[in-house]
Short mmCIF file of C-alpha atoms in Angstrom, two decimals:
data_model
loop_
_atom_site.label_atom_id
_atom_site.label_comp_id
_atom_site.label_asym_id
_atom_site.label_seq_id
_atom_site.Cartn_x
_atom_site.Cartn_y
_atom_site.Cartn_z
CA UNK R 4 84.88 227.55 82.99
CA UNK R 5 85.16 225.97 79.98
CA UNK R 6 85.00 227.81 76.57
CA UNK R 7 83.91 227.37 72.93
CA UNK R 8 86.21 230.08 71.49
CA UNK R 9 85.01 233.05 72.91
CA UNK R 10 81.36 231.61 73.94
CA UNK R 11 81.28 230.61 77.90
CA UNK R 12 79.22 227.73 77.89
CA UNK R 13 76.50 226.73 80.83
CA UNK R 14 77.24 224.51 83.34
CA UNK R 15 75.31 222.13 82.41
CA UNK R 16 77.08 221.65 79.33
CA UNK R 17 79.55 219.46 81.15
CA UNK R 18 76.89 217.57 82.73
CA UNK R 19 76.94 213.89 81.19
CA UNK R 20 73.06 212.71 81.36
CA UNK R 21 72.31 216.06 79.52
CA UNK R 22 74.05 214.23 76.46
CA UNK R 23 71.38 211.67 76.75
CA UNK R 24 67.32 212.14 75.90
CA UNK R 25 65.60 211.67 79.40
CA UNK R 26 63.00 209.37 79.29
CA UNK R 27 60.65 211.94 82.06
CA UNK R 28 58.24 214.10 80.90
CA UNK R 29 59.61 216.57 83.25
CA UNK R 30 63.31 216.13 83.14
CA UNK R 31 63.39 215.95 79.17
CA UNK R 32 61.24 219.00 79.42
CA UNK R 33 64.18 220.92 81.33
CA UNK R 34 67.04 219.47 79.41
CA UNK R 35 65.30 220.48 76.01
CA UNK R 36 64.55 223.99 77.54
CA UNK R 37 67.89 224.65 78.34
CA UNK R 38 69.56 223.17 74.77
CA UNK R 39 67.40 225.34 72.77
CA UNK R 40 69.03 228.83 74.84
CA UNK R 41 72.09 226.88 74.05
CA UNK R 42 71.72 226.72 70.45
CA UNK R 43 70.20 230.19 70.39
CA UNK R 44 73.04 231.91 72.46
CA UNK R 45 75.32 230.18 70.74
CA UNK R 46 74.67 231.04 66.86
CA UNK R 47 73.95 234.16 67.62
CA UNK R 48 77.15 235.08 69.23
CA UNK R 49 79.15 233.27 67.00
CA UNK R 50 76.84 233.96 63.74
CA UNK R 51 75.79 230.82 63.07
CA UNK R 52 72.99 230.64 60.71
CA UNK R 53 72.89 226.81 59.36
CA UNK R 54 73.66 223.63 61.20
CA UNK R 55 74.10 220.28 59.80
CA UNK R 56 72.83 217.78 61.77
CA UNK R 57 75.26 215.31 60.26
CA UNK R 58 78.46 217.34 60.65
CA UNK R 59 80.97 218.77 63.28
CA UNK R 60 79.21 221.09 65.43
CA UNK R 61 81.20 222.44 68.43
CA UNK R 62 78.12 222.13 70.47
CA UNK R 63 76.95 218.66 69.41
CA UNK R 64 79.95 217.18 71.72
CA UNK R 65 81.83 218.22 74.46
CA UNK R 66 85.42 216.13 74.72
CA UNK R 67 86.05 217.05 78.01
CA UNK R 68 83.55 214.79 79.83
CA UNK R 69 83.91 212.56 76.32
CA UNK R 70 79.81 212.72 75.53
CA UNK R 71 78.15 213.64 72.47
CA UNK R 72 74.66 214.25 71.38
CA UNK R 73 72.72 210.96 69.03
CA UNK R 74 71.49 212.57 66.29
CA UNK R 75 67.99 211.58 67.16
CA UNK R 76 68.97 214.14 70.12
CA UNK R 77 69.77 216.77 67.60
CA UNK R 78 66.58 216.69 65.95
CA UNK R 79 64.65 216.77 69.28
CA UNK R 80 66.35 219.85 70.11
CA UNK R 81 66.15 221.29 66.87
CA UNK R 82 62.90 220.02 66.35
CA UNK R 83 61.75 222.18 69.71
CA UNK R 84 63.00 225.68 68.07
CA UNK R 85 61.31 225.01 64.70
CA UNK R 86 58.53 224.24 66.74
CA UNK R 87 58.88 227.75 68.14
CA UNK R 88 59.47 229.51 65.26
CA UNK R 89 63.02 230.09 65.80
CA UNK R 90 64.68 227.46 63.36
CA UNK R 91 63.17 225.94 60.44
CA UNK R 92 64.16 222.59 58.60
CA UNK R 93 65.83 223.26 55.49
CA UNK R 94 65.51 220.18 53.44
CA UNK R 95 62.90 217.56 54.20
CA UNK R 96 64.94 214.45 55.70
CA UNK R 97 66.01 217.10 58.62
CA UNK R 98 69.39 216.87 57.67
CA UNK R 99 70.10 220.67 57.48
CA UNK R 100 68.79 223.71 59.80
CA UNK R 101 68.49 227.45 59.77
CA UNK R 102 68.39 228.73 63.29
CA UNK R 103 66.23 231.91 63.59
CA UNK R 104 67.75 233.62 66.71
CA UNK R 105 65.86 236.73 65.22
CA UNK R 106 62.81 235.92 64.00
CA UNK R 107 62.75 237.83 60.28
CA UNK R 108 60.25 240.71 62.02
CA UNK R 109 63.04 241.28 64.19
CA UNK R 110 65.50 241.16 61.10
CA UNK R 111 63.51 243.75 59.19
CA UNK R 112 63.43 245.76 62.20
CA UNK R 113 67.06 245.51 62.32
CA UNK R 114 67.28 246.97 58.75
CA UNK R 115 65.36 249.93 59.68
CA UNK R 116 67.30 250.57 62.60
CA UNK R 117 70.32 250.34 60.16
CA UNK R 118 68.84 252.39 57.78
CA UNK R 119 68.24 255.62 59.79
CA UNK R 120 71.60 255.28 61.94
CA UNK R 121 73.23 255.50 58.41
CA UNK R 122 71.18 257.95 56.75
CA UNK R 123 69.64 255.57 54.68
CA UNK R 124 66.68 256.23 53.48
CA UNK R 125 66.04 256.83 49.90
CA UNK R 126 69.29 255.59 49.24
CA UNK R 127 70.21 252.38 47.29
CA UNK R 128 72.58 249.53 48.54
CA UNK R 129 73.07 245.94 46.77
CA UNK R 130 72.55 243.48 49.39
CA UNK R 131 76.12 242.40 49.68
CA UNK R 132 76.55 245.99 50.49
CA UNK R 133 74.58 245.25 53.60
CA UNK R 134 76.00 242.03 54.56
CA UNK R 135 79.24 243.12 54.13
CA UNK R 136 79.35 246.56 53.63
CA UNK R 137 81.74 249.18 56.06
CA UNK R 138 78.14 250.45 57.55
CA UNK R 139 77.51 246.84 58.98
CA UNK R 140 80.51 246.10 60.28
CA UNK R 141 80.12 245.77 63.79
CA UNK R 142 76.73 245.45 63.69
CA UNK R 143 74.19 242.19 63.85
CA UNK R 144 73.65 242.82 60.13
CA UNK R 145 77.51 241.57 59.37
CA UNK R 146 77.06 238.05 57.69
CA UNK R 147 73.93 237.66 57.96
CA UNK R 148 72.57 234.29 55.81
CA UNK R 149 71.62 235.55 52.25
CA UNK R 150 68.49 233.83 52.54
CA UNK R 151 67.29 235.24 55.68
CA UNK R 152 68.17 238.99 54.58
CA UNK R 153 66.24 238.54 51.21
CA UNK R 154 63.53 237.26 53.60
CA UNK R 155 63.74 240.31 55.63
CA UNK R 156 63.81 242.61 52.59
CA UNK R 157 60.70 240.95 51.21
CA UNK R 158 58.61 242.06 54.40
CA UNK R 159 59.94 245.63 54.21
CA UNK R 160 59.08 245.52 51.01
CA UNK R 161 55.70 243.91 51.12
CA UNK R 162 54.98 246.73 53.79
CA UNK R 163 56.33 249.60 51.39
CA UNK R 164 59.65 250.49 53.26
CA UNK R 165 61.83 248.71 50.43
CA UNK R 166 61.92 248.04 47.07
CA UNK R 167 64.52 245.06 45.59
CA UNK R 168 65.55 245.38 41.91
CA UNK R 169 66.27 242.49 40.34
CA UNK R 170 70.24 243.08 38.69
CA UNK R 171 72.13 241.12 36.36
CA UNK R 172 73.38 238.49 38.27
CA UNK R 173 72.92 237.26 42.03
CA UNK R 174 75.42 239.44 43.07
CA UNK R 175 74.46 242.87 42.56
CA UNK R 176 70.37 242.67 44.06
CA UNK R 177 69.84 246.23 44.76
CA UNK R 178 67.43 247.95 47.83
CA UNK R 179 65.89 251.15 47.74
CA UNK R 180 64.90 251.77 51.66
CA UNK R 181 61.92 253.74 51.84
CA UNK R 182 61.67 254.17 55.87
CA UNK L 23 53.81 212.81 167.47
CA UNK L 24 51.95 210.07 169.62
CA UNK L 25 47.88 210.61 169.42
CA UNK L 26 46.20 211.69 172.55
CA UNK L 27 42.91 210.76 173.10
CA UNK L 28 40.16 213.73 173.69
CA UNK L 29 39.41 216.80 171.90
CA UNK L 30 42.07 218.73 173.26
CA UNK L 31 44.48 216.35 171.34
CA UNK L 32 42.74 216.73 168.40
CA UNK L 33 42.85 220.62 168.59
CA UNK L 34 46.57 220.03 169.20
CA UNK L 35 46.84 217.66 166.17
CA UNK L 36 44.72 220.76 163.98
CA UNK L 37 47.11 223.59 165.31
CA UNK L 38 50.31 221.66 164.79
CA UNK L 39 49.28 221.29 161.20
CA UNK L 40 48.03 224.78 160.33
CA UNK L 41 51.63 225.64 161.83
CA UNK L 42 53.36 223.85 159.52
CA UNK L 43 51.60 224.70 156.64
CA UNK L 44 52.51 228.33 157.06
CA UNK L 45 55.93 227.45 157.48
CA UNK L 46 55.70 225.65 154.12
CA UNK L 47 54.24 228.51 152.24
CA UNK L 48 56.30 230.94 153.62
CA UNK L 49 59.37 228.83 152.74
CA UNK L 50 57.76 228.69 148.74
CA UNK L 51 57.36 231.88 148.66
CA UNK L 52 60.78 232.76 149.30
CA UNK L 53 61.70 230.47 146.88
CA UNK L 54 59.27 231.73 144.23
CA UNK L 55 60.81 235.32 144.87
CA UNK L 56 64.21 233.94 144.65
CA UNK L 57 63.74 232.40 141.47
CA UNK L 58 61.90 235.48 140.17
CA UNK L 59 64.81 237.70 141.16
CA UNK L 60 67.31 235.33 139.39
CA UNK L 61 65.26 234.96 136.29
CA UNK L 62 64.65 238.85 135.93
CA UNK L 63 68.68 239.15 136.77
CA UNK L 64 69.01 236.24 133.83
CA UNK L 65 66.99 238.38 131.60
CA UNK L 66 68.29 241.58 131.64
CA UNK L 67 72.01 239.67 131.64
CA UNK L 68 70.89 237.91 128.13
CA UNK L 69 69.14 241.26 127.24
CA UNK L 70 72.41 243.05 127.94
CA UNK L 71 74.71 240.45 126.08
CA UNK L 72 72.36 240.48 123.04
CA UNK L 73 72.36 244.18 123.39
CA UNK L 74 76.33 244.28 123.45
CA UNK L 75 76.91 241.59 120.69
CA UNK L 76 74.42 242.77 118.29
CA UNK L 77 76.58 243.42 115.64
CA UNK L 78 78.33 239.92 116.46
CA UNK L 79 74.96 238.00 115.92
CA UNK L 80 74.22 239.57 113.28
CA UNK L 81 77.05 239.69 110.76
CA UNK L 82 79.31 236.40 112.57
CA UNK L 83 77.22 233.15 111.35
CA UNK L 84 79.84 231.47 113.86
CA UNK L 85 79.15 233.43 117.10
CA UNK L 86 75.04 233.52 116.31
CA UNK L 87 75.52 229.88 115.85
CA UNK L 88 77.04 229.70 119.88
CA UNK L 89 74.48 232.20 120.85
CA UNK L 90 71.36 229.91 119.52
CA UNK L 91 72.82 227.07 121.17
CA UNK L 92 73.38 229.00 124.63
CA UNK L 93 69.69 229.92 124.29
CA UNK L 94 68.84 226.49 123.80
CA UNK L 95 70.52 225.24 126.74
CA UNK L 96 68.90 227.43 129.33
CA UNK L 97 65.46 227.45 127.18
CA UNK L 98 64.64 230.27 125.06
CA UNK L 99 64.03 230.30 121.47
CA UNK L 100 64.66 234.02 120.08
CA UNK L 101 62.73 232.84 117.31
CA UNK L 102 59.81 231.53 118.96
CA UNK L 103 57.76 235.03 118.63
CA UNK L 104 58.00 237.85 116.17
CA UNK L 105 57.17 240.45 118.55
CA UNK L 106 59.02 239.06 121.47
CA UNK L 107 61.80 241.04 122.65
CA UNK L 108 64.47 239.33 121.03
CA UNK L 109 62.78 239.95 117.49
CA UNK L 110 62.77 243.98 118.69
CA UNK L 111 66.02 243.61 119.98
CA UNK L 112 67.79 241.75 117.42
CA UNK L 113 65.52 241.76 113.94
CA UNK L 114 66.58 238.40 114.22
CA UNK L 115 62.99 236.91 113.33
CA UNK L 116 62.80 238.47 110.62
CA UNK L 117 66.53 237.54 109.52
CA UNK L 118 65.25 233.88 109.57
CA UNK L 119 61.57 234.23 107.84
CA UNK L 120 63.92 236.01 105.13
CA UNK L 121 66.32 233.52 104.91
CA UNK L 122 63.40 230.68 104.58
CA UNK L 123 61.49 232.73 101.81
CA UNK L 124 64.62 232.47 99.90
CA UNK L 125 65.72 228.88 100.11
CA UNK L 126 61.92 228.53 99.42
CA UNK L 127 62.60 230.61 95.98
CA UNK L 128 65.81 228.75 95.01
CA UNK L 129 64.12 225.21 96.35
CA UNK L 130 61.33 226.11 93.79
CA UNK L 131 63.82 227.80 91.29
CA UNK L 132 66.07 223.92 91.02
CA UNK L 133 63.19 221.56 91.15
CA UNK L 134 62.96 221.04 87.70
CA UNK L 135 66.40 220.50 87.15
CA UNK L 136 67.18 218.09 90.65
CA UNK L 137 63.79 216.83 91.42
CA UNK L 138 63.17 219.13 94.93
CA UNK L 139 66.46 217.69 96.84
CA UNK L 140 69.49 219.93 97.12
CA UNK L 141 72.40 219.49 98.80
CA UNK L 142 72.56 221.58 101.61
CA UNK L 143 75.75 222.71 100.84
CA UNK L 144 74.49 223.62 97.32
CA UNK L 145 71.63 225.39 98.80
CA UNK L 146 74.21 227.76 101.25
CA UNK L 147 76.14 228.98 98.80
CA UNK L 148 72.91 229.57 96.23
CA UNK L 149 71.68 231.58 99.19
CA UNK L 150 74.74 233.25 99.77
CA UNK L 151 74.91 234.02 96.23
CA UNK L 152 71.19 235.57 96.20
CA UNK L 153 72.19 237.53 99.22
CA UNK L 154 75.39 239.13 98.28
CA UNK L 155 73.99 242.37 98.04
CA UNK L 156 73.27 242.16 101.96
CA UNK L 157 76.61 241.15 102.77
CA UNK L 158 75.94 238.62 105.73
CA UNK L 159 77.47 235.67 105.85
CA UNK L 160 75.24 232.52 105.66
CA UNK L 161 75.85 229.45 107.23
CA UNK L 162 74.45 226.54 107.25
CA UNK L 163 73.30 226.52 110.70
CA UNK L 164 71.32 229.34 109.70
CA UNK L 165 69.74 227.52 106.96
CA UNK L 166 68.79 224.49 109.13
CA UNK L 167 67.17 227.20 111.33
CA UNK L 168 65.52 228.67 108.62
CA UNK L 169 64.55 225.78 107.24
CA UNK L 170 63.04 224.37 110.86
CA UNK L 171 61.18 227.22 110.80
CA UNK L 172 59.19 226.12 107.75
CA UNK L 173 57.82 223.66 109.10
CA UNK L 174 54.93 225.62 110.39
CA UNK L 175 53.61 225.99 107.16
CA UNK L 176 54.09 222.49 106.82
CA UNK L 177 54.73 222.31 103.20
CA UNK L 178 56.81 219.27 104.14
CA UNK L 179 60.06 220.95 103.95
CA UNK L 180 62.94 218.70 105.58
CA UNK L 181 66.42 217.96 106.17
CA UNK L 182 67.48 214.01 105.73
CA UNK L 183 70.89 212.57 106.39
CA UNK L 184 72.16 210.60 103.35
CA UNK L 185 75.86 209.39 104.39
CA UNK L 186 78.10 212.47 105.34
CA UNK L 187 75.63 214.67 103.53
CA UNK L 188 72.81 216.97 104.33
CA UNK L 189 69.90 216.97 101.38
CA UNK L 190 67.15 219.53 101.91
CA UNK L 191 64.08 218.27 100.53
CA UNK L 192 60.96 220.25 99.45
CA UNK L 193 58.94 217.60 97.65
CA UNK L 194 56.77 214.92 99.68
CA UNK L 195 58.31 212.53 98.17
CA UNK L 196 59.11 209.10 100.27
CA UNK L 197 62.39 208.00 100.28
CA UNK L 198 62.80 204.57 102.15
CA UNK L 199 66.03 203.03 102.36
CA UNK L 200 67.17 201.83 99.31
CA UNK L 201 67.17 204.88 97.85
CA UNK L 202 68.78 206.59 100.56
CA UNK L 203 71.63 204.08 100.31
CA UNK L 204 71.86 204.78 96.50
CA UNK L 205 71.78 208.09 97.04
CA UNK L 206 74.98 207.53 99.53
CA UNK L 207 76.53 205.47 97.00
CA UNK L 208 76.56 207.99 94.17
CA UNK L 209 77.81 210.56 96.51
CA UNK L 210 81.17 209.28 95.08
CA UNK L 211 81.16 210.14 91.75
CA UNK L 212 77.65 211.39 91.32
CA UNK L 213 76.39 208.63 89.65
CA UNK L 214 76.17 204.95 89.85
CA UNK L 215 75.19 201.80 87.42
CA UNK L 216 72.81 199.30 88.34
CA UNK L 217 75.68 196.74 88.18
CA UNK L 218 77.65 198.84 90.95
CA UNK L 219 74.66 198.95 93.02
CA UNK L 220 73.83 195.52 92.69
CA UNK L 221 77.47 194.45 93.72
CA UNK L 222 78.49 197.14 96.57
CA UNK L 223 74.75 196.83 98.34
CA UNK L 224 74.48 193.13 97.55
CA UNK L 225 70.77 193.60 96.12
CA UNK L 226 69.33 191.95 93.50
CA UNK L 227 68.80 192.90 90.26
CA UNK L 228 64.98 193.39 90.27
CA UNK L 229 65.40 195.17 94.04
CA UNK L 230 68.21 197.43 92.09
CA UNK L 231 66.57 198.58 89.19
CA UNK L 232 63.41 199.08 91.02
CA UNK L 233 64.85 201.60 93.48
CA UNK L 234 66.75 203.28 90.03
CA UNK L 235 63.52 203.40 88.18
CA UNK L 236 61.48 205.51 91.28
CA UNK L 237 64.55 207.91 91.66
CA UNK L 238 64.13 208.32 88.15
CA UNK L 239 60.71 209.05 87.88
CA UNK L 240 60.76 211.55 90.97
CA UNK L 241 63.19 213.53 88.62
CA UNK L 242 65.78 213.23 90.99
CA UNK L 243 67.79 211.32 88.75
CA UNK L 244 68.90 211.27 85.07
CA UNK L 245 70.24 208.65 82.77
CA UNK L 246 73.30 209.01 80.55
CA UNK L 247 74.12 205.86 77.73
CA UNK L 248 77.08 208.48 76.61
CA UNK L 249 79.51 206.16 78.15
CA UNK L 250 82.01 203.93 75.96
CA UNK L 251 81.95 201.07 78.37
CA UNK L 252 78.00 201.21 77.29
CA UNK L 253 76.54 201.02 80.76
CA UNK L 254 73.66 202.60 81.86
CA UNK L 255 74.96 205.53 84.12
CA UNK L 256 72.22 207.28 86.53
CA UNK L 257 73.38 210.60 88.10
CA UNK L 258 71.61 212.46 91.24
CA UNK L 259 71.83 216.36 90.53
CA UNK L 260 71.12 216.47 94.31
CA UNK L 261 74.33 215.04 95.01
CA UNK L 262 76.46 216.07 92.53
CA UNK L 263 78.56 219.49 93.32
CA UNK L 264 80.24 219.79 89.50
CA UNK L 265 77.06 221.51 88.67
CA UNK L 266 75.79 224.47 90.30
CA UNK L 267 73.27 227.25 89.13
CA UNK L 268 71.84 226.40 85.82
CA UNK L 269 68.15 227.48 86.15
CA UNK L 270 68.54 229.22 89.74
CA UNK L 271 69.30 233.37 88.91
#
């Protein structure tokens, strides 16, 4: 079995036509189904948050059966989880992506999870504490993309369980958790 | 016997044949008893080896493969009935209708992905995979048997020949014989080009691409430009082995 680092990719990974956009409703149907778990399983076990469609990206090519995807490929796949709700285009040419494999509900649920296991609550953190901090490390919260956690602390907070104060500089964002 | 004129001959003539007649029945019937006393010996002598080899039939796909074809030669099906004695004796009805609900499942299960034809090969060891929990071995004479069995139900479930291998088809699709020489083609490499067909079959180019185009649109082929020599590559999941379970779990 052939691996990306430590990620075991699917069989069908080293299947040639899969490089290719099938022209059948059906077939293209199946072959975009199983990319997007790809894609999914993939940044999230190797916490990937942005992919460029123009650059290296270990699963746009495979070397050993010497196929790689066309970018118009790329964006159908993409195109599919934004579609879903589980990536969204970051600039408007399609060039970049930010692949969801939470959805932010399910990052904000993450936080309060965090936040009680720790002993949390009415306690304040900056939010490089939390992407980096000792309490996160080990957990899906390590590196998470900056953008997605502010998004995350923005529906805590609209829902009352949070409060971000806005610090000097970028850096030092603090949280008050309120779970 | 020379006729005699009169009645008295034709008495004769009436006697001599209701003599022979009983002769003749009497001679059947010995013969029907003899034949039931053999085939009630036969019976209970199958009854007793089925009894004794149980556990062989049931657990050794080779020896239940010997024993089906011993029951074919002198007639019986053991799977014919559910409640004949064989199914009581043996479970082995049910062993089959369970066997055939599976490759049903994993037929179903791989459609998307090779267009309802599996290699039979690729369909054993999918089964065996399913059924490791039950730890009997699976063979594929079992899964022809299964598969025969499906028939009833006729939801057009078949095995065709293509080359050396056995495909297992569970789409009514009609394959004439182009396809089914592409399909032995690709069993090569698992895929061919239209120029390789062309050339090794001796078709034309229209009679080439028109055969690629169906397979293609029955799903049971897929198209790959990835190449660097550029040409059009079309590969049959149904024949290829590199690729196993995707979608099938």
């Amino acid at each position: 079995m052939q691996k990306l680092g430590d990620f075991r990719v699917p069989n069908f990974f080293n299947y040639p036509p899969y490089f290719t956009l099938q022209p059948i409703r059906e077939t293209r149907e199946k072959q975009v189904q199983l990319w997007k778990e790809l894609i999914l399983d993939y940044c999230r076990s190797q916490k990937v948050f942005i992919i460029g469609l123009e650059e290296e990206f270990p699963l746009f090519s495979n070397p050993a059966i010497q196929r790689s995807l066309s970018h118009e490929s790329r964006e159908v796949f993409l195109s599919a989880l934004v579609s879903e709700g589980r990536a969204e285009w970051i600039d408007k040419n399609h060039r970049k992506c930010l692949v969801l494999w939470l959805r932010i509900q399910d990052w904000a649920d993450h936080l309060i999870n965090f936040v009680r296991e720790n002993g949390l609550e009415d306690s304040v953190m900056t939010v490089e504490d939390i992407r980096s901090g000792i309490e996160s490390r080990g957990t899906e919260l390590a590196g998470i993309d900056r953008g997605v956690l502010i998004r995350a602390l923005k529906l805590l907070e609209q829902k009352g369980k949070a409060a971000i104060f806005k610090g000097s500089s970028t850096d030092d964002e603090g949280v008050k958790f309120n779970v | 016997m020379r006729r005699r004129p009169g009645i008295a001959g034709l008495q004769t003539a009436a006697a001599a044949r209701d003599q022979y007649r009983l002769v003749g029945e009497n001679v059947a019937k010995i013969r029907t008893d003899l034949m039931k006393e053999q085939l009630a010996t036969f019976k209970s002598q199958l009854e007793e080896f089925a009894q004794k080899h149980k556990n062989d039939i049931r657990k050794n796909p080779i020896f239940r493969s010997q024993f089906h074809e011993m029951c074919a030669k002198v007639g019986v099906d053991p799977l014919a009935s559910k409640v004949g004695f064989w199914a009581e004796l043996l479970g082995i009805g049910d062993f089959y209708y369970e066997l055939g609900v599976q490759i049903v499942e994993i037929c179903l299960a791989s459609r998307s992905h090779n267009g309802g034809l599996i290699n039979l090969q690729e369909l054993c060891s999918l089964l065996s995979l399913r059924r490791k929990a039950v730890r009997e071995a699976i063979s594929e004479d079992d899964c022809l048997r299964a598969i025969s069995k499906l028939k009833v139900l006729g939801s057009g479930f078949e095995v065709i020949s293509i080359g050396k291998k056995k495909l297992v088809r569970s789409v009514p699709t009609e394959l004439n014989r182009d396809h089914n020489e592409i399909l032995e083609l690709a069993q090569g490499q698992g895929y061919v080009t239209a120029e390789e067909v062309e050339k090794r079959l001796s078709w034309s180019s229209g009679r080439a691409m028109d055969a690629l185009e169906t397979l293609l649109k029955e799903g049971l082929a897929m198209i790959d430009d990835g190449h660097s020599d550029g040409k059009r590559r079309y590969w049959f999941p149904c024949v290829a082995s590199v690729f196993v379970t995707a979608g099938v779990d």
